[in-house]
Coordinates of C-alpha atoms in Angstrom, one line a residue:
M1 CA 4.5 -15.7 94.6
I2 CA 3.0 -14.5 91.3
D3 CA 1.1 -17.1 89.3
E4 CA 2.5 -17.5 85.7
G5 CA -1.0 -17.0 84.3
Q6 CA -1.6 -13.7 86.1
A7 CA -0.3 -10.1 85.7
P8 CA 1.1 -8.4 88.8
G9 CA -2.0 -6.1 88.9
A10 CA -4.0 -5.9 92.0
D11 CA -7.2 -7.1 90.2
G12 CA -5.7 -10.4 89.3
E13 CA -6.3 -9.9 85.6
S14 CA -4.4 -12.5 83.5
A15 CA -1.5 -11.4 81.3
E16 CA -3.1 -13.0 78.2
E17 CA -6.3 -11.0 78.7
T18 CA -4.3 -7.7 79.1
S19 CA -2.3 -8.4 76.0
K20 CA -5.4 -8.9 73.9
E21 CA -6.9 -5.6 75.1
Q22 CA -3.6 -3.8 74.2
Q23 CA -3.5 -5.1 70.6
P24 CA -4.6 -2.4 68.1
K25 CA -7.9 -3.0 66.4
K26 CA -7.9 -3.7 62.7
K27 CA -8.6 -0.5 60.7
G28 CA -10.5 -2.2 58.0
S29 CA -11.6 -5.6 56.7
F30 CA -10.6 -7.2 53.4
W31 CA -13.9 -6.4 51.9
K32 CA -13.6 -2.7 52.8
E33 CA -10.1 -2.6 51.2
L34 CA -11.1 -4.6 48.1
P35 CA -12.6 -1.6 46.1
I36 CA -9.4 0.4 46.7
L37 CA -7.2 -2.5 45.5
L38 CA -9.4 -2.9 42.4
G39 CA -9.2 0.8 41.7
V40 CA -5.4 0.7 42.0
A41 CA -5.2 -2.3 39.7
I42 CA -7.4 -0.6 37.1
L43 CA -5.4 2.6 37.3
V44 CA -2.1 0.6 36.8
A45 CA -3.7 -1.3 33.8
I46 CA -4.7 2.0 32.2
V47 CA -1.3 3.6 32.7
V48 CA 0.4 0.5 31.3
R49 CA -1.9 0.3 28.3
T50 CA -1.7 4.0 27.5
W51 CA 2.1 4.5 27.8
V52 CA 3.9 1.2 28.1
V53 CA 2.5 -2.0 26.5
Q54 CA -0.6 -2.7 24.6
T55 CA -2.1 -5.8 22.9
Y56 CA -3.2 -5.8 19.3
Y57 CA -4.9 -8.4 17.2
I58 CA -4.2 -8.9 13.5
P59 CA -7.2 -8.1 11.3
S60 CA -5.8 -8.9 7.8
G61 CA -3.3 -11.1 6.0
S62 CA -0.9 -8.4 5.0
M63 CA 1.8 -9.7 7.4
E64 CA 1.4 -13.4 6.6
N65 CA 3.1 -15.8 7.3
T66 CA 4.8 -13.9 10.1
L67 CA 1.4 -12.9 11.5
L68 CA -1.9 -14.6 10.8
I69 CA -5.4 -13.2 11.0
N70 CA -6.5 -13.0 14.7
D71 CA -3.0 -13.5 16.1
R72 CA -2.3 -11.3 19.1
V73 CA 0.9 -9.3 19.6
L74 CA 2.3 -7.2 22.4
V75 CA 3.5 -3.7 21.4
N76 CA 6.1 -1.7 23.3
K77 CA 4.8 1.9 23.2
L78 CA 7.6 3.3 25.2
V79 CA 10.7 2.2 23.3
Y80 CA 10.6 5.0 20.6
D81 CA 10.6 7.7 23.3
F82 CA 14.3 6.8 23.6
S83 CA 15.2 5.5 20.1
E84 CA 14.2 5.6 16.5
P85 CA 12.6 2.7 14.6
E86 CA 15.1 0.5 12.9
R87 CA 15.1 -1.4 9.6
G88 CA 13.6 -4.8 10.0
E89 CA 11.4 -4.0 13.1
I90 CA 7.7 -4.7 13.0
I91 CA 5.8 -1.6 14.0
V92 CA 2.3 -0.4 14.7
F93 CA 1.5 3.1 13.4
T94 CA -1.3 5.5 12.7
A95 CA -1.9 5.2 9.0
P96 CA -2.4 8.3 6.8
E97 CA -6.0 8.7 5.8
S98 CA -5.1 8.0 2.1
W99 CA -3.9 4.5 3.1
R100 CA -7.2 3.5 4.8
S101 CA -10.1 1.8 3.1
V102 CA -12.2 2.4 6.3
M103 CA -11.5 5.6 8.2
E104 CA -12.0 4.1 11.6
E105 CA -9.4 1.4 10.9
D106 CA -6.4 3.7 11.4
E107 CA -3.8 1.5 13.1
F108 CA -1.6 -0.6 10.7
I109 CA 1.1 -3.1 11.4
K110 CA 4.0 -3.4 8.9
R111 CA 7.8 -4.1 8.8
V112 CA 10.2 -1.1 8.5
I113 CA 12.3 -1.7 5.4
A114 CA 14.1 1.6 5.0
V115 CA 14.6 4.7 7.2
G116 CA 15.3 8.4 6.5
G117 CA 18.1 8.9 4.0
D118 CA 18.1 5.3 2.7
H119 CA 18.3 4.7 -1.0
I120 CA 15.9 1.8 -1.7
V121 CA 15.7 0.2 -5.2
A122 CA 13.6 -2.6 -6.6
D123 CA 14.7 -3.9 -9.9
D124 CA 12.6 -5.5 -12.7
E125 CA 13.0 -9.0 -11.2
G126 CA 11.6 -8.0 -7.9
N127 CA 14.8 -7.8 -5.9
I128 CA 15.4 -5.0 -3.4
T129 CA 18.6 -3.2 -2.4
I130 CA 19.1 -0.6 0.3
N131 CA 22.1 1.7 0.0
G132 CA 23.5 -0.8 -2.6
E133 CA 23.2 -3.8 -0.3
P134 CA 20.9 -6.7 -1.5
L135 CA 18.1 -7.5 0.9
E136 CA 17.6 -11.3 1.4
E137 CA 14.0 -11.6 2.6
E138 CA 13.3 -15.3 2.2
S139 CA 13.1 -15.8 5.9
Y140 CA 10.0 -13.8 6.3
L141 CA 8.3 -13.2 3.0
Y142 CA 4.9 -14.9 2.4
T143 CA 5.0 -18.4 1.0
N144 CA 1.8 -19.9 -0.5
P145 CA 1.0 -23.0 1.5
M146 CA -0.6 -24.7 -1.5
T147 CA 2.0 -24.1 -4.2
G148 CA 5.1 -23.3 -2.1
E149 CA 5.7 -20.2 -4.2
Q150 CA 7.1 -17.2 -2.3
D151 CA 6.3 -13.6 -2.9
L152 CA 8.8 -11.3 -4.7
S153 CA 10.3 -8.6 -2.5
S154 CA 8.5 -6.2 -4.8
Q155 CA 6.0 -6.6 -7.6
D156 CA 6.9 -3.3 -9.1
P157 CA 10.2 -1.5 -9.8
F158 CA 11.0 1.7 -8.0
D159 CA 14.0 3.8 -7.1
V160 CA 13.6 6.3 -4.1
V161 CA 15.4 8.0 -1.3
V162 CA 13.4 8.0 1.9
P163 CA 13.0 11.6 3.2
E164 CA 14.4 12.3 6.7
G165 CA 12.0 11.7 9.5
R166 CA 10.0 9.2 7.5
L167 CA 9.9 5.4 7.0
W168 CA 9.3 3.0 4.1
V169 CA 7.2 0.2 5.4
M170 CA 6.0 -3.0 3.7
G171 CA 3.9 -6.0 4.7
D172 CA 5.5 -9.5 4.6
H173 CA 2.7 -10.6 2.4
R174 CA 3.9 -8.3 -0.4
S175 CA 1.2 -9.4 -2.9
A176 CA -1.6 -8.5 -0.4
S177 CA -0.4 -5.5 1.5
G178 CA -1.4 -1.9 1.3
D179 CA 2.1 -0.4 2.0
S180 CA 4.7 2.0 0.8
R181 CA 5.3 0.2 -2.5
E182 CA 1.5 0.0 -3.2
R183 CA 1.1 3.7 -2.4
Y184 CA 4.1 4.7 -4.5
V185 CA 2.7 2.9 -7.6
R186 CA -0.8 4.2 -7.0
T187 CA 0.3 7.8 -6.6
G188 CA 2.6 7.8 -9.5
G189 CA 5.7 8.2 -7.4
D190 CA 4.7 10.6 -4.6
I191 CA 7.4 9.7 -2.0
E192 CA 5.8 11.8 0.8
S193 CA 2.4 10.0 0.6
S194 CA 4.2 6.6 0.1
T195 CA 6.1 6.9 3.5
I196 CA 5.0 7.5 7.0
P197 CA 6.3 10.0 9.5
V198 CA 8.3 8.6 12.4
D199 CA 5.9 10.6 14.7
A200 CA 3.0 8.3 13.5
V201 CA 4.6 5.2 15.0
I202 CA 2.8 3.9 18.1
G203 CA 5.2 1.2 19.1
K204 CA 7.2 -1.9 18.3
A205 CA 5.7 -5.3 18.2
F206 CA 8.0 -7.5 20.2
V207 CA 6.2 -10.8 20.8
L208 CA 3.4 -13.0 19.3
F209 CA 1.7 -14.3 22.4
W210 CA -1.6 -15.8 21.0
P211 CA -2.1 -18.5 19.9
V212 CA 0.1 -19.8 22.7
A213 CA 1.4 -22.6 20.4
D214 CA 2.8 -20.0 18.1
F215 CA 4.5 -17.9 20.8
T216 CA 7.4 -16.0 19.1
W217 CA 9.8 -13.2 20.0
F218 CA 10.4 -10.9 17.1
N219 CA 14.0 -10.2 16.2
I220 CA 15.4 -8.1 13.4
P221 CA 16.2 -10.4 10.5
E222 CA 20.0 -10.9 9.9
T223 CA 19.8 -9.5 6.4
F224 CA 19.4 -6.0 7.8
D225 CA 22.7 -6.3 9.7
D226 CA 24.6 -5.8 6.4
V227 CA 22.8 -2.7 5.3
P228 CA 25.2 0.3 5.4
A229 CA 24.3 3.7 6.6
P230 CA 23.1 6.0 3.8
S231 CA 25.8 8.0 2.1

């Protein structure tokens, strides 16, 4: 009779002991693997930040009240590899040197108002039309919290056709934004220096994530739905 606690070997060694000896030894401890795991995590973070998603903080009031100073947003850097910027989207772009007050501060955040081929007009009363369609901007233009007064869509009249491959961008705080309108007035109507090339766009801001209490997904305002294609 064979004892249940023994293997059928001649030396009487127990089955449990034999099983333990046959188990493969661990090839490395957690602490030996930790540097590899950290390296992989860092590599993934670099890849994501470089090509997919990046966080940006808001340094100025040019997009108030949509974005306040020190807000944090996530920017999709991959989306425009497969599509073009659309009217109403909030984008981050590399600003032309002529737009910058400090050369090192080269990344701006603005709203796309018109795209290549669009005919954009601001009348003497500060109203904007795109391809003949009035733009109703009350939902996002800056409102003074003390007086309740809202910015005009434009402080200056203009009448331009956006060149192909370029974008007309404006801050939501129109009275405090260095943008296409401001550049157009300052340059005496130079449309090239008043617009940005599509290639300068870094990505699309798609969510305000900090402060947490102000968490917001960014959608294209409905007023842009009615804008017709350029003729």
